[in-house]
Coordinates of N, CA and C in Angstrom, one line a residue:
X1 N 97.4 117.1 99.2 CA 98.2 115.9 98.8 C 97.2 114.7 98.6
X2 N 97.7 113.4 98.0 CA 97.0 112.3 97.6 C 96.6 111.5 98.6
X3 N 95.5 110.9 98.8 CA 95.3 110.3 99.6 C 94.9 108.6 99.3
X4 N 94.8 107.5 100.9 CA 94.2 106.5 99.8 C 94.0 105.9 101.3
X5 N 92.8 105.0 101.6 CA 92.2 104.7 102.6 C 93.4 103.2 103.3
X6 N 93.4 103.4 104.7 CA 94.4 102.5 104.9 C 93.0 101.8 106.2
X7 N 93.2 100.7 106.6 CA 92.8 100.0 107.7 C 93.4 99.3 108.5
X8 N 93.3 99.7 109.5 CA 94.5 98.5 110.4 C 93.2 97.2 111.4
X9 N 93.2 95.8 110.9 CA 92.5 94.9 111.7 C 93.1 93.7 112.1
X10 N 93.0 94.0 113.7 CA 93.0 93.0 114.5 C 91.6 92.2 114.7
X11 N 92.5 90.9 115.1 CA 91.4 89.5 115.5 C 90.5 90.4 116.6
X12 N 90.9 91.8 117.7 CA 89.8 92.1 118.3 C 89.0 92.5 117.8
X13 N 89.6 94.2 117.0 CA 88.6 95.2 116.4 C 89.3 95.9 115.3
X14 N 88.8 97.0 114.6 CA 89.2 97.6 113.1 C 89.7 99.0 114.6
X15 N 91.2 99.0 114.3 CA 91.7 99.6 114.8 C 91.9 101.2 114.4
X16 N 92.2 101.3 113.0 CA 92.2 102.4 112.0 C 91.1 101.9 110.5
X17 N 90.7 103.2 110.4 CA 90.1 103.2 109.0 C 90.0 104.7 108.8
X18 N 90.9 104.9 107.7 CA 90.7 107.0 107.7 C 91.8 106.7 106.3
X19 N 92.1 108.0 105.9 CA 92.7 108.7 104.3 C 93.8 108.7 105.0
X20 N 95.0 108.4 104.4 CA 96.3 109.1 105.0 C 97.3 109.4 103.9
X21 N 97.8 110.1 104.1 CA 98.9 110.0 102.8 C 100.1 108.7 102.1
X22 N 100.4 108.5 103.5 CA 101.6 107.3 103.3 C 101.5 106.7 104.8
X23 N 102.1 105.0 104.2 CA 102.1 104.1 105.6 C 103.2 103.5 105.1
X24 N 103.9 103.4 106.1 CA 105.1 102.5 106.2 C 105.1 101.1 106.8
X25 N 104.8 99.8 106.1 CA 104.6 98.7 106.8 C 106.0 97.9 107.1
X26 N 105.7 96.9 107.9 CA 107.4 96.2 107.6 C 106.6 94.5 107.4
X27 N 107.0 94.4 105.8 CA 106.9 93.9 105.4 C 107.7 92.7 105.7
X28 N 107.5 91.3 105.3 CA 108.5 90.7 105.8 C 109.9 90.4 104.5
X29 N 109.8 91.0 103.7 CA 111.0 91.4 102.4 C 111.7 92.7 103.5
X30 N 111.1 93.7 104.1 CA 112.0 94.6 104.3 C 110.3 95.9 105.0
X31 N 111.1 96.9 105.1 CA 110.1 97.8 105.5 C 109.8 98.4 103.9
X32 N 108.1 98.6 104.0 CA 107.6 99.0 102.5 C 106.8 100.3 103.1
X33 N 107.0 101.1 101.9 CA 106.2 102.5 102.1 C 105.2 102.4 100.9
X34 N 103.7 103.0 101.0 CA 102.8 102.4 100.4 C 102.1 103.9 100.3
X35 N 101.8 104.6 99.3 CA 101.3 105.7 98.6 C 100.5 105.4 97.7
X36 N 99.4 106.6 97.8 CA 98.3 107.0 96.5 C 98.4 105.8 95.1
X37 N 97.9 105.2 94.4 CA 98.5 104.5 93.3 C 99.5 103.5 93.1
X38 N 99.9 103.0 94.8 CA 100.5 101.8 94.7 C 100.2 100.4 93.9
X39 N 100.8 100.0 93.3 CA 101.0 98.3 92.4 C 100.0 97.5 93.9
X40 N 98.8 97.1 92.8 CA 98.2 95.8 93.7 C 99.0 94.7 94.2
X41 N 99.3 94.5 95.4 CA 100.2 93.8 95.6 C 99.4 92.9 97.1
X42 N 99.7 91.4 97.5 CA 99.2 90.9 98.8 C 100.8 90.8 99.2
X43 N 101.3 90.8 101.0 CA 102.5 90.9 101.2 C 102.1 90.6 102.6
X44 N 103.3 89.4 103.3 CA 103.3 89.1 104.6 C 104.3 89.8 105.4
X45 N 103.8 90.2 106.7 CA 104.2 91.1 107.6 C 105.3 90.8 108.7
X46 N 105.7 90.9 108.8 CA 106.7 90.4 110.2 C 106.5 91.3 111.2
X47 N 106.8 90.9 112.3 CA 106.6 91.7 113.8 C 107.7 93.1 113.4
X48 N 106.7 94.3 113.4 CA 107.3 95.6 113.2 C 106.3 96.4 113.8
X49 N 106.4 97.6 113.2 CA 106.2 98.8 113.4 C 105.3 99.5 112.1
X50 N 104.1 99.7 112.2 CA 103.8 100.5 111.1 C 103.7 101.7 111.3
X51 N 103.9 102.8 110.3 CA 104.3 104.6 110.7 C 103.1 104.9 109.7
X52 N 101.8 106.0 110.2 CA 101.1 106.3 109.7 C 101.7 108.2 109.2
X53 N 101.4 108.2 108.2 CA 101.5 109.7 107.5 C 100.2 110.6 107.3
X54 N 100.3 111.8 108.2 CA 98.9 112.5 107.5 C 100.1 113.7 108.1
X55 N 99.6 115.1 106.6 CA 99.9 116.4 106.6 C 101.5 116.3 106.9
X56 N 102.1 115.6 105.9 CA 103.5 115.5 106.3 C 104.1 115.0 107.8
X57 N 103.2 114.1 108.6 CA 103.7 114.2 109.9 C 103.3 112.8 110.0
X58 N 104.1 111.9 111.1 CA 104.1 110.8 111.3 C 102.7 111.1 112.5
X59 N 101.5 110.2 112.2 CA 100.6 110.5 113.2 C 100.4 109.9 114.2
X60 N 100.4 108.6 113.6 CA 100.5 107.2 114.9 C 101.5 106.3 114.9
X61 N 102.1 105.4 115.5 CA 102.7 104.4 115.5 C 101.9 103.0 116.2
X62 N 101.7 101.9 115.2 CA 101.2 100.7 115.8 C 102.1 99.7 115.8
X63 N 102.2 99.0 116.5 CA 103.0 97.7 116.6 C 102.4 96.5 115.9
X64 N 102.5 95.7 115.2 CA 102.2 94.3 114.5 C 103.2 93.4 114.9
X65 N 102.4 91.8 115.3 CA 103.1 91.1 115.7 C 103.2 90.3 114.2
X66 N 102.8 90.5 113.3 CA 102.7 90.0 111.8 C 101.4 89.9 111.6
X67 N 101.2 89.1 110.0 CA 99.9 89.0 109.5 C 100.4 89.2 108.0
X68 N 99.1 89.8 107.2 CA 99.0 89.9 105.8 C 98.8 91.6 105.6
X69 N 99.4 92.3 104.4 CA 98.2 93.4 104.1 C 98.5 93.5 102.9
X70 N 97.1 93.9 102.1 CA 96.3 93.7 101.1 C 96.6 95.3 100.4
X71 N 97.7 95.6 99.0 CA 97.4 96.6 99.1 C 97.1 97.1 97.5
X72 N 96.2 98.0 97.1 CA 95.6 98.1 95.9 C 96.1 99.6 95.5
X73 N 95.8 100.4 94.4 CA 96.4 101.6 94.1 C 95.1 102.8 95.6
X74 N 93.9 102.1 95.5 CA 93.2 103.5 96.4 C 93.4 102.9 97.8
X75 N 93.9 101.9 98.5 CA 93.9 101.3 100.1 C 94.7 100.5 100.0
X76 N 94.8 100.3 101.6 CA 96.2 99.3 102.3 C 95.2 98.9 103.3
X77 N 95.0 97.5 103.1 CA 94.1 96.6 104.1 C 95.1 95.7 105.0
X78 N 95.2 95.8 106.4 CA 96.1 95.3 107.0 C 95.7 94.5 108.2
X79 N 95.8 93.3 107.9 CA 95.2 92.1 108.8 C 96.1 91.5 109.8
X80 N 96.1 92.2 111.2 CA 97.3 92.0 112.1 C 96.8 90.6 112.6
X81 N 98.0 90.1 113.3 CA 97.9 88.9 114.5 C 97.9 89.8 115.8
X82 N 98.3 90.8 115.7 CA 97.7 91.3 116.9 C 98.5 92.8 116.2
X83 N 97.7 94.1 117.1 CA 98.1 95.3 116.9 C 98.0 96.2 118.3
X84 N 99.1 96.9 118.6 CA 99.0 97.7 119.3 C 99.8 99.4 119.6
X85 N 99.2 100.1 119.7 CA 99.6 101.4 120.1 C 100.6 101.5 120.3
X86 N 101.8 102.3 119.9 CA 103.4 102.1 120.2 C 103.4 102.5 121.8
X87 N 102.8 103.4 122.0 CA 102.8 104.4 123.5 C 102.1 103.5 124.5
X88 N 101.3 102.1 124.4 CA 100.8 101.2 125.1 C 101.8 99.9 125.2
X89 N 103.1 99.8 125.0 CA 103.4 98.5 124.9 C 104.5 98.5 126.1
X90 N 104.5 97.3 126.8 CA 105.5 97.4 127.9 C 106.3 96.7 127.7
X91 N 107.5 97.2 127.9 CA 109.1 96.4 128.1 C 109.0 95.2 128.8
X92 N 108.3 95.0 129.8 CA 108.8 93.9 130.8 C 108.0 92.8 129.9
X93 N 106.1 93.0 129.4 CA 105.6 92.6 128.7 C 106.8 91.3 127.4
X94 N 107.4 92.5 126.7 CA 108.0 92.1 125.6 C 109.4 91.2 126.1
X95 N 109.8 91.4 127.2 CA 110.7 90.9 127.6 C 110.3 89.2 128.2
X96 N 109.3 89.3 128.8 CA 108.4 87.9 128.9 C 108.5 87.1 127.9
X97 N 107.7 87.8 126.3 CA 108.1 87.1 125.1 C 109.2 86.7 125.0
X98 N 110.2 87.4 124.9 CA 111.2 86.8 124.5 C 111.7 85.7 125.2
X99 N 111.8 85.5 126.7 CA 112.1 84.7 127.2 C 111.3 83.5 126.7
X100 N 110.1 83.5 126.7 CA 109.4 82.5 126.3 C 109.9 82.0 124.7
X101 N 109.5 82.7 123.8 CA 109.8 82.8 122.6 C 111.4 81.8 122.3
X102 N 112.3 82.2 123.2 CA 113.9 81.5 123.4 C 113.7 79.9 123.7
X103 N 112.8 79.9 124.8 CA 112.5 78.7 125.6 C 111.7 77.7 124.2
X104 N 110.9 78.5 123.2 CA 110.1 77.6 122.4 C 111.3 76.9 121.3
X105 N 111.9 78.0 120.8 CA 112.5 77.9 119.9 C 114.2 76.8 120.4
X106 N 114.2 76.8 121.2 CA 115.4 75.6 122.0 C 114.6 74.3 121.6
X107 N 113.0 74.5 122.4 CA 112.1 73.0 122.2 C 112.1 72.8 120.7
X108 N 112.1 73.1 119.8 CA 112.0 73.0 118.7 C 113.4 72.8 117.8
X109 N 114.3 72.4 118.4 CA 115.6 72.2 117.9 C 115.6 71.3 116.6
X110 N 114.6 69.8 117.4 CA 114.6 68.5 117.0 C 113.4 68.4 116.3
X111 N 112.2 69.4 115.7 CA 111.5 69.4 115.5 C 111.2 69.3 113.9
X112 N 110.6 69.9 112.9 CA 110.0 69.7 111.7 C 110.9 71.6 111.7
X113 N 111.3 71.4 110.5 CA 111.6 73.0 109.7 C 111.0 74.1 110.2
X114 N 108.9 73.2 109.6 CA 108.3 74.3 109.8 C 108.5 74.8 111.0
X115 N 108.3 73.9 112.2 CA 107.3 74.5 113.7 C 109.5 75.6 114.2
X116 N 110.6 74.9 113.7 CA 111.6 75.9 113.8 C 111.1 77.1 113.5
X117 N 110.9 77.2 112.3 CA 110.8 78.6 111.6 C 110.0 79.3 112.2
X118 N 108.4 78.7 112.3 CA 107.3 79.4 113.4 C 107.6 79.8 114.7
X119 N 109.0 79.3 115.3 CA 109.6 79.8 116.9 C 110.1 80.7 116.5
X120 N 111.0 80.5 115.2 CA 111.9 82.1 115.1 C 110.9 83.2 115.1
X121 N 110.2 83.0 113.9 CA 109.0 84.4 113.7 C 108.5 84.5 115.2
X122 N 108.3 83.7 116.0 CA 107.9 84.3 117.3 C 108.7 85.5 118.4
X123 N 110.1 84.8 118.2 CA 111.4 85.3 118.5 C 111.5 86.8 118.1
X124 N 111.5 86.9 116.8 CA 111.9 87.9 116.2 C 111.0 88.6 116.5
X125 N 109.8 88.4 116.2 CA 108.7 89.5 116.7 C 108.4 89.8 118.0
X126 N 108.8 89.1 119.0 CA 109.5 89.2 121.0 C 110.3 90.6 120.9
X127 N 111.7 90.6 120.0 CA 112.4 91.2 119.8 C 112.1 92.6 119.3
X128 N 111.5 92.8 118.1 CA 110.7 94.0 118.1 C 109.5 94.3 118.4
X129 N 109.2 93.8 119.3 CA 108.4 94.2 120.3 C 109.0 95.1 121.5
X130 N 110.1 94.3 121.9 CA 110.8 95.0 122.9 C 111.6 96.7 122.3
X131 N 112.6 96.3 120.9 CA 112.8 97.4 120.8 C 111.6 98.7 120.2
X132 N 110.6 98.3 120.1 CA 109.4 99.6 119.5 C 109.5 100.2 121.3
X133 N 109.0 99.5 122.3 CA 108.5 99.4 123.4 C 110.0 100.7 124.4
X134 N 111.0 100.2 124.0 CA 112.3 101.0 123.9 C 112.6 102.3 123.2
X135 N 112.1 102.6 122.4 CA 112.1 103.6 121.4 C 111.0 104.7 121.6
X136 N 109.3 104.0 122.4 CA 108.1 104.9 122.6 C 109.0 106.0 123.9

């Protein structure tokens, strides 16, 4: 089957770089699946889940707290705010976030649109963090 090089990079390290068949990112329009010959396209990420595909089989699961990925018909370049292992993520971890995340977004009632909107995206991504962290 077709292949096309994907990378997963965090602000630490290049997490993934290998051939896969298909990646499922979650975009922030919706969750996007990204194959061999996909439309050049740049697209912002929201706190999800990406599902890597090799040999018909889901191989890995990473968590993204958002970011950008870059993707062209031969690769999917994916620039996380942070990434991590679905099988490494703790509940109580993500539960912290969220509490915090709640606490930001109250302080930001009275604030500017933007710095609202930037507590939600914090929020939301608290949120699936917890449910990935629930699901491993």
């Amino acid at each position: 089957m077709a292949t096309f090089q994907l990378e997963l990079v965090s602000p630490e390290k290049l997490l993934l770089s290998r051939q896969v068949e298909m990646a499922v990112i979650p975009a922030a329009e919706g969750e996007m699946g990204v194959l061999p010959g996909h439309a050049p396209m740049i697209v912002t990420l929201r706190g999800g889940v990406i599902q890597v595909t090799e040999n018909g089989q889901v191989t890995d699961r990473l968590f993204v707290g958002g970011g950008f990925a870059e993707v062209t018909p031969e690769r999917c370049t994916v620039l996380a705010d942070e990434a991590t292992p679905v099988a490494e993520l703790s509940r109580a971890e993500a539960e912290t976030r969220i509490r915090e995340a709640e606490a930001s977004y109250a302080a930001a009632a009275g604030e500017s649109p933007e710095r609202q909107d930037a507590a939600m995206e914090r929020l939301l991504s608290a949120r699936a963090m917890l449910q990935a962290a629930q699901a491993a």
